[in-house]
């Protein structure tokens, strides 16, 4: 088998997106388009992966990191000019190079592998991945001769009316003999409607030199969508969502209403978990077996243990154990670490807090910058007072503590193991273990006081 290389085109501004954000960074199911492409390409056996960057170069580089090598295309003179920039890294190497556009986020590794195989079997110098689609508007068309062999690609804008009738399109993915590619690129001109150096022109150049040029038509036309505007972006999102949801369902996850469930491309979900409508699961979230998530919940970049329930709640960048009950209407903010068997109930906000096994905050609490031990009960309306307007301070609640309702724990403060805090207390000093702490004014009942005021006639 020959050496394999890849070039990903990601330098364009994406004018048709009408956006400040560079096109290939627009997310599809929460992940930038170019990241989708790179993730698929890296599944193939590739020696050198080169991404051509230009607009938003630093952002693209920051996102992809060391998954790729980079070449800069300072001026966007067209897709052929873009590939030319990779000459610095790939020029003169023996092998096959796959070129993929950074705006085709749905393309899968399996399809690219089939393209490689087809190309290698035919010993072609170039093989285009093509697809037949209902509405080919905007795509390059595949022009075949009377024997059905590929002659060239004509861009939509340069096509005659008759050529525009052709519904076999260039998906923007190709395999080339690496050496032949960089030789042919030298002969590409910008003599066309857009005044750009078109990569598809390489096909005609090689064909005219008598080389073997082939097309591999994929049945998976849904993979080949090129995202040039927001309408196509929404379409890609829809297809990707459907694909992701189907994968989870096939793996044993129940999704009550797939059309109203939004699962990111990198999410893992255990068997027998049920996802209720209106749920969004994002980032590199991992959900265990047998959980119940939703309805109307958002989980981002978090780990959730087995048989945990998250109802009508938000969990961000946190870790949640097994058999935990969250919600309805709870908010777990970043850097929280919730152990097994915990209950976080109605209208409770947790931020940067550790919550020990079996502890509970069942109603109307704010627990921020806190370390809560195990078997702690935090009564309704109790809060940690973590902020003095300038700095944040830590509240420590040790194991087996009972915090009475509506207490304020003014940090920094420690409530010792096994102690009780009386309801309505404002605790400003440490509480020793096993103590009862009451920090509120004493109740005074003034007998018959109302009559003395003589307010009642
Ligand atoms: C391109 C193809 C078209 C194909 C379609 C598939 C060309 C000339 N046309 O058209 O045949 O049907 O993709 O989706 O190749 N880019 C650069 N530098 C440049 C220009 C573009 O890096 O100078 C990058 C863009 O960021 C983008 C990709 O190349 O990721 C494709 O460019 P785009 O302008 O979207 O080409 P299309 O008009 O979609
Ligand atoms: Mg495009």
XYZ file of C-alpha atoms and ligand atoms in Angstrom:
497
model
C 0.000 0.000 0.000
C 1.255 3.466 -0.839
C 1.971 6.287 1.581
C -1.026 8.451 2.289
C -1.185 12.192 2.868
C -4.056 14.595 3.439
C -4.652 18.264 2.683
C -7.582 20.039 4.295
C -8.646 23.359 2.816
C -9.588 25.819 5.518
C -8.284 29.225 4.487
C -11.424 30.841 3.086
C -13.378 33.610 4.763
C -16.741 32.164 3.850
C -18.303 35.340 2.485
C -21.663 33.679 1.923
C -21.983 32.886 5.656
C -22.184 36.666 6.326
C -20.429 36.198 9.630
C -17.572 37.520 11.736
C -16.702 33.904 12.470
C -14.607 32.224 9.766
C -16.586 29.629 7.887
C -14.788 26.426 8.851
C -15.090 27.380 12.545
C -18.874 27.466 12.462
C -20.018 24.578 14.648
C -22.169 21.679 13.515
C -23.609 19.824 16.525
C -21.310 21.893 18.707
C -18.052 21.112 16.900
C -16.320 23.320 14.304
C -16.787 22.018 10.753
C -13.051 21.688 10.137
C -12.686 19.716 13.379
C -15.262 17.212 12.105
C -13.235 16.806 8.918
C -9.927 16.413 10.764
C -11.422 13.889 13.207
C -12.571 11.725 10.296
C -9.349 12.089 8.299
C -7.221 11.091 11.294
C -9.052 7.752 11.380
C -7.356 6.936 8.067
C -3.773 5.767 7.849
C -2.238 9.191 7.039
C 1.480 10.060 7.214
C 1.203 13.825 6.869
C -1.978 15.788 7.517
C -1.665 19.375 6.336
C -4.318 22.041 6.919
C -4.233 25.130 4.726
C -5.067 28.138 6.881
C -5.594 31.815 6.040
C -8.624 33.644 7.395
C -8.748 33.065 11.134
C -5.464 31.118 10.893
C -4.619 31.434 14.584
C -8.084 30.346 15.699
C -8.131 27.342 13.388
C -4.652 26.361 14.586
C -5.613 26.815 18.239
C -8.641 24.576 17.730
C -6.934 21.733 15.872
C -3.663 21.887 17.805
C -1.085 19.244 16.979
C -3.548 17.014 15.129
C -2.313 18.703 11.963
C 0.596 20.470 10.317
C -0.179 23.889 8.861
C 0.623 25.970 5.822
C -0.468 29.560 5.436
C -2.280 30.772 2.341
C -1.890 34.515 2.707
C -4.228 35.450 -0.139
C -7.183 33.277 -1.011
C -6.675 32.913 -4.735
C -8.628 29.674 -5.063
C -8.607 26.027 -4.066
C -5.731 25.085 -6.407
C -3.626 27.901 -4.980
C -4.544 26.655 -1.505
C -3.315 23.111 -2.191
C -0.159 24.559 -3.765
C 0.826 25.919 -0.342
C 1.191 22.339 0.925
C 4.036 21.827 -1.553
C 6.453 22.889 1.215
C 5.562 19.770 3.192
C 4.372 17.265 0.607
C 6.196 18.300 -2.583
C 8.196 15.464 -4.181
C 6.829 12.721 -1.902
C 5.700 9.365 -3.302
C 2.157 8.364 -2.417
C -1.508 9.298 -2.566
C -2.915 12.578 -1.255
C -6.518 13.070 -0.279
C -7.782 16.639 -0.482
C -10.859 17.511 1.551
C -12.677 20.842 1.914
C -13.002 22.124 5.451
C -16.635 22.997 4.803
C -17.881 19.427 4.244
C -18.439 18.405 7.874
C -20.524 15.301 7.167
C -17.914 13.306 5.272
C -17.064 10.015 7.014
C -13.800 8.112 7.228
C -15.430 4.984 5.724
C -16.316 6.867 2.548
C -12.824 8.329 2.261
C -11.363 4.856 2.779
C -13.490 3.535 -0.106
C -12.279 6.433 -2.238
C -8.631 5.549 -1.450
C -9.247 1.893 -2.301
C -10.963 2.723 -5.591
C -8.135 5.109 -6.505
C -5.417 2.595 -5.636
C -7.105 -0.294 -7.442
C -7.471 1.710 -10.660
C -3.914 3.051 -10.295
C -5.421 6.423 -11.156
C -3.611 9.743 -10.993
C -6.783 11.427 -9.751
C -10.110 10.190 -8.394
C -12.986 12.517 -7.584
C -15.537 11.664 -4.938
C -18.842 12.466 -6.623
C -22.497 12.216 -5.675
C -25.837 12.556 -7.402
C -28.053 15.102 -5.711
C -31.490 16.544 -6.411
C -30.421 20.166 -6.343
C -26.868 20.555 -7.632
C -26.986 24.370 -7.583
C -23.647 25.894 -6.573
C -21.564 22.723 -6.939
C -18.994 21.857 -9.588
C -20.509 19.466 -12.172
C -18.874 16.247 -13.379
C -18.556 16.243 -17.146
C -18.278 12.735 -18.595
C -17.590 11.798 -22.220
C -19.709 9.467 -24.376
C -17.986 6.451 -22.765
C -18.949 7.640 -19.325
C -15.381 8.580 -18.420
C -14.668 11.780 -16.545
C -13.420 14.613 -18.706
C -13.406 17.584 -16.367
C -15.260 19.492 -13.675
C -17.097 22.701 -14.489
C -17.927 25.129 -11.686
C -21.562 26.189 -11.412
C -20.740 29.792 -12.243
C -18.823 28.778 -15.382
C -21.301 26.142 -16.529
C -23.541 26.357 -19.595
C -27.281 25.785 -19.159
C -26.858 22.236 -20.446
C -24.015 21.543 -17.984
C -26.120 22.916 -15.141
C -28.645 20.171 -15.873
C -26.073 17.584 -14.724
C -26.793 16.445 -11.198
C -23.565 14.555 -10.518
C -21.450 16.908 -8.432
C -17.906 17.292 -7.205
C -18.033 16.770 -3.429
C -14.727 18.630 -3.013
C -12.914 15.456 -1.893
C -10.331 13.879 -4.208
C -7.437 11.434 -4.210
C -4.370 12.338 -6.232
C -1.054 10.809 -6.992
C 0.934 13.251 -4.859
C 3.653 13.845 -7.391
C 1.251 14.327 -10.315
C -0.867 16.707 -8.206
C 1.879 19.208 -7.515
C 3.128 19.020 -11.118
C -0.378 19.641 -12.519
C -1.054 22.506 -10.096
C 1.695 24.506 -11.841
C -0.462 24.541 -14.977
C -3.734 25.725 -13.430
C -4.796 29.182 -14.625
C -7.349 31.615 -13.193
C -9.048 32.218 -16.502
C -12.664 31.761 -15.326
C -15.695 33.672 -14.087
C -14.398 33.972 -10.527
C -10.775 34.736 -11.493
C -9.636 31.970 -9.118
C -7.232 29.053 -9.403
C -9.613 26.074 -9.286
C -8.392 22.751 -7.928
C -10.933 20.860 -10.092
C -9.011 22.073 -13.175
C -6.276 19.576 -12.253
C -8.641 16.852 -13.462
C -8.803 18.194 -17.015
C -5.048 18.824 -17.052
C -4.247 15.235 -16.070
C -6.867 13.863 -18.441
C -5.367 15.786 -21.362
C -1.972 14.328 -20.456
C -3.529 10.900 -20.984
C -3.443 9.941 -17.326
C -6.055 7.719 -15.644
C -8.670 9.981 -14.048
C -11.579 8.385 -12.275
C -14.692 9.189 -10.297
C -16.001 7.322 -7.305
C -19.698 7.974 -6.896
C -20.905 7.582 -3.333
C -24.460 6.585 -2.472
C -24.081 8.553 0.742
C -25.122 11.860 -0.786
C -26.026 13.214 2.648
C -22.334 13.153 3.535
C -21.298 15.375 0.735
C -23.036 18.621 1.656
C -20.750 21.639 1.277
C -21.679 24.368 3.734
C -21.446 27.760 2.085
C -24.283 29.598 3.828
C -26.476 29.416 6.925
C -29.183 27.453 5.162
C -26.725 24.673 4.396
C -25.351 24.984 7.942
C -28.791 24.222 9.376
C -29.149 21.317 6.957
C -25.772 19.908 8.028
C -26.783 20.306 11.667
C -29.986 18.410 10.999
C -28.282 15.536 9.173
C -25.530 15.271 11.775
C -28.053 15.310 14.618
C -30.097 12.576 13.000
C -26.945 10.493 12.462
C -25.724 10.964 16.043
C -29.103 10.210 17.609
C -29.471 7.093 15.494
C -26.048 5.866 16.618
C -27.014 6.243 20.290
C -30.357 4.517 19.764
C -28.600 1.608 18.044
C -26.282 1.431 21.068
C -29.227 1.012 23.426
C -30.157 4.547 24.433
C -33.840 5.507 24.408
C -34.511 8.882 22.846
C -38.141 9.778 23.327
C -38.224 12.480 20.654
C -35.138 12.493 18.397
C -36.275 15.615 16.573
C -36.062 17.538 19.853
C -32.889 16.037 21.274
C -29.510 17.644 20.607
C -26.493 15.451 21.263
C -22.986 16.659 20.403
C -20.715 14.629 18.170
C -18.326 13.647 20.978
C -20.858 12.593 23.620
C -20.901 9.061 25.062
C -24.076 7.606 26.593
C -24.520 4.286 28.384
C -27.155 1.661 27.628
C -30.685 1.997 28.966
C -30.335 5.690 29.538
C -33.484 7.559 28.573
C -33.244 11.022 27.063
C -36.401 13.125 27.290
C -37.327 15.919 24.850
C -35.708 19.327 24.853
C -32.380 18.007 26.053
C -29.021 19.302 24.847
C -25.879 17.321 25.642
C -22.671 19.032 24.604
C -18.867 18.805 24.601
C -17.067 15.657 25.692
C -19.843 14.577 28.031
C -19.960 10.983 29.247
C -23.263 9.669 30.657
C -23.444 6.323 32.423
C -25.859 3.409 32.170
C -29.529 3.672 33.052
C -29.743 7.439 33.569
C -32.767 9.637 32.995
C -31.903 12.942 31.390
C -34.440 15.673 30.731
C -36.892 16.843 29.759
C -35.441 20.281 29.042
C -31.968 19.781 30.423
C -28.540 20.978 29.307
C -25.388 19.034 30.058
C -22.054 20.374 28.867
C -18.627 18.726 29.134
C -19.549 16.694 32.199
C -19.330 13.152 33.476
C -22.520 11.599 34.881
C -22.500 8.258 36.716
C -24.944 5.362 36.475
C -28.652 5.614 37.192
C -28.532 9.310 37.827
C -31.548 11.498 37.133
C -31.258 15.034 35.766
C -34.658 16.688 35.318
C -35.200 20.198 33.936
C -31.662 21.167 34.958
C -28.305 22.469 33.787
C -24.941 20.764 34.453
C -21.778 22.455 33.182
C -18.179 21.187 33.257
C -18.739 19.083 36.343
C -18.586 15.550 37.569
C -21.675 13.838 38.967
C -21.686 10.387 40.571
C -24.066 7.435 40.407
C -27.638 7.377 41.774
C -27.705 11.152 42.028
C -30.970 13.039 41.765
C -30.745 16.479 40.228
C -33.626 18.899 39.725
C -36.108 19.924 38.791
C -34.656 23.373 38.125
C -31.160 22.934 39.514
C -27.994 24.522 38.174
C -24.654 22.766 38.590
C -22.000 25.275 37.557
C -18.420 24.493 36.484
C -15.880 22.650 38.625
C -18.389 20.914 40.834
C -17.764 17.380 41.967
C -20.893 15.603 43.148
C -20.469 12.142 44.707
C -22.824 9.162 44.594
C -26.313 9.158 46.143
C -26.522 12.929 46.395
C -29.721 14.925 46.015
C -29.664 18.400 44.512
C -33.263 19.519 44.466
C -35.552 22.302 43.347
C -33.937 25.669 42.624
C -30.515 24.792 43.987
C -27.360 26.331 42.515
C -24.005 24.642 43.031
C -20.751 26.267 41.949
C -17.177 24.977 42.322
C -18.225 22.735 45.160
C -17.420 19.229 46.284
C -20.446 17.318 47.528
C -19.817 14.145 49.546
C -21.669 10.842 49.254
C -25.288 10.855 50.315
C -25.492 14.584 51.016
C -28.569 16.626 50.214
C -29.514 20.160 49.300
C -33.132 19.674 48.464
C -34.564 23.159 48.074
C -33.621 26.754 47.260
C -29.904 26.845 48.148
C -26.716 28.425 46.818
C -23.604 26.391 47.555
C -20.516 27.970 45.987
C -16.790 27.547 46.723
C -17.551 24.824 49.209
C -16.412 21.438 50.388
C -19.370 19.483 51.662
C -18.687 16.144 53.366
C -20.821 13.029 53.245
C -24.310 12.619 54.749
C -24.751 16.338 55.114
C -28.223 17.828 55.029
C -28.472 21.398 53.866
C -31.867 22.772 54.802
C -34.143 24.745 52.554
C -32.908 28.229 51.687
C -29.444 27.853 53.223
C -26.534 29.444 51.406
C -22.794 29.856 51.466
C -21.797 33.524 51.610
C -18.674 33.151 49.538
C -18.016 36.645 48.227
C -17.186 39.869 50.008
C -17.394 41.987 46.886
C -13.726 41.429 46.108
C -12.611 37.900 46.943
C -14.148 34.446 47.130
C -13.735 32.293 50.245
C -14.173 28.622 51.071
C -16.918 27.080 53.205
C -16.177 23.654 54.682
C -19.031 21.521 55.908
C -17.727 18.281 57.393
C -19.433 14.864 57.383
C -22.822 14.298 59.050
C -23.587 17.990 59.531
C -27.164 19.281 59.630
C -27.652 22.850 58.438
C -31.043 24.199 59.482
C -33.206 26.073 57.027
C -32.364 29.554 55.871
C -28.857 29.670 57.319
C -26.023 31.835 56.013
C -22.550 30.342 56.220
C -20.214 33.324 55.909
C -16.926 32.122 54.408
C -14.198 31.445 55.242
C -15.799 29.155 57.764
C -15.773 25.494 58.799
C -18.719 23.623 60.241
C -17.269 20.664 62.196
C -18.229 17.011 61.830
C -21.589 15.976 63.203
C -22.612 19.465 64.275
C -25.997 21.183 63.951
C -26.675 24.714 62.818
C -29.998 26.058 63.983
C -32.403 27.350 61.396
C -32.039 31.015 60.518
C -28.449 31.253 61.779
C -25.805 33.485 60.257
C -22.602 31.601 60.972
C -19.461 33.754 60.891
C -17.193 31.688 63.159
C -16.115 28.056 62.906
C -18.460 25.546 64.517
C -16.758 22.720 66.457
C -17.704 19.100 65.762
C -20.861 17.763 67.458
C -21.905 21.272 68.601
C -25.248 22.982 68.141
C -24.659 26.465 66.848
C -27.361 29.122 67.050
C -26.525 32.502 65.613
C -29.653 34.619 65.629
C -31.292 36.995 68.078
C -33.434 35.436 70.763
C -37.153 35.465 70.344
C -38.977 37.857 72.666
C -42.748 37.670 73.090
C -44.313 40.857 74.510
C -47.604 39.839 76.065
C -50.634 41.998 75.177
C -48.438 44.454 73.362
C -50.963 44.955 70.610
C -53.569 46.208 73.036
C -51.047 48.658 74.557
C -50.443 50.227 71.193
C -54.175 50.801 71.102
C -54.278 50.357 67.360
C -57.414 48.307 67.454
C -60.617 50.250 67.972
C -15.827 23.828 -4.184
C -15.453 23.233 -5.551
C -16.708 22.668 -6.208
C -17.353 21.640 -5.278
C -17.617 22.213 -3.895
C -18.017 21.107 -2.937
C -13.593 24.607 -6.367
C -13.190 25.690 -7.293
N -14.894 24.283 -6.374
O -16.709 24.914 -4.411
O -16.371 22.065 -7.435
O -18.547 21.181 -5.849
O -16.426 22.821 -3.354
O -18.417 21.628 -1.699
O -12.764 24.030 -5.717
N -10.463 27.594 0.316
C -9.161 27.904 0.655
N -8.503 28.849 -0.082
C -9.069 29.462 -1.154
C -10.399 29.132 -1.483
C -11.066 28.195 -0.740
O -8.602 27.361 1.601
O -8.387 30.293 -1.771
C -11.174 26.579 1.124
C -12.415 27.128 1.805
O -12.113 27.576 3.125
C -13.340 25.922 1.836
C -12.878 25.079 0.646
O -11.614 25.569 0.263
O -13.194 25.163 3.015
C -13.845 25.156 -0.537
O -14.010 26.518 -0.925
P -15.435 27.111 -1.292
O -15.242 28.560 -1.596
O -16.432 26.726 -0.289
O -15.709 26.341 -2.659
P -17.124 25.990 -3.292
O -17.633 27.184 -4.007
O -17.994 25.374 -2.296
Mg -17.900 25.209 -0.250
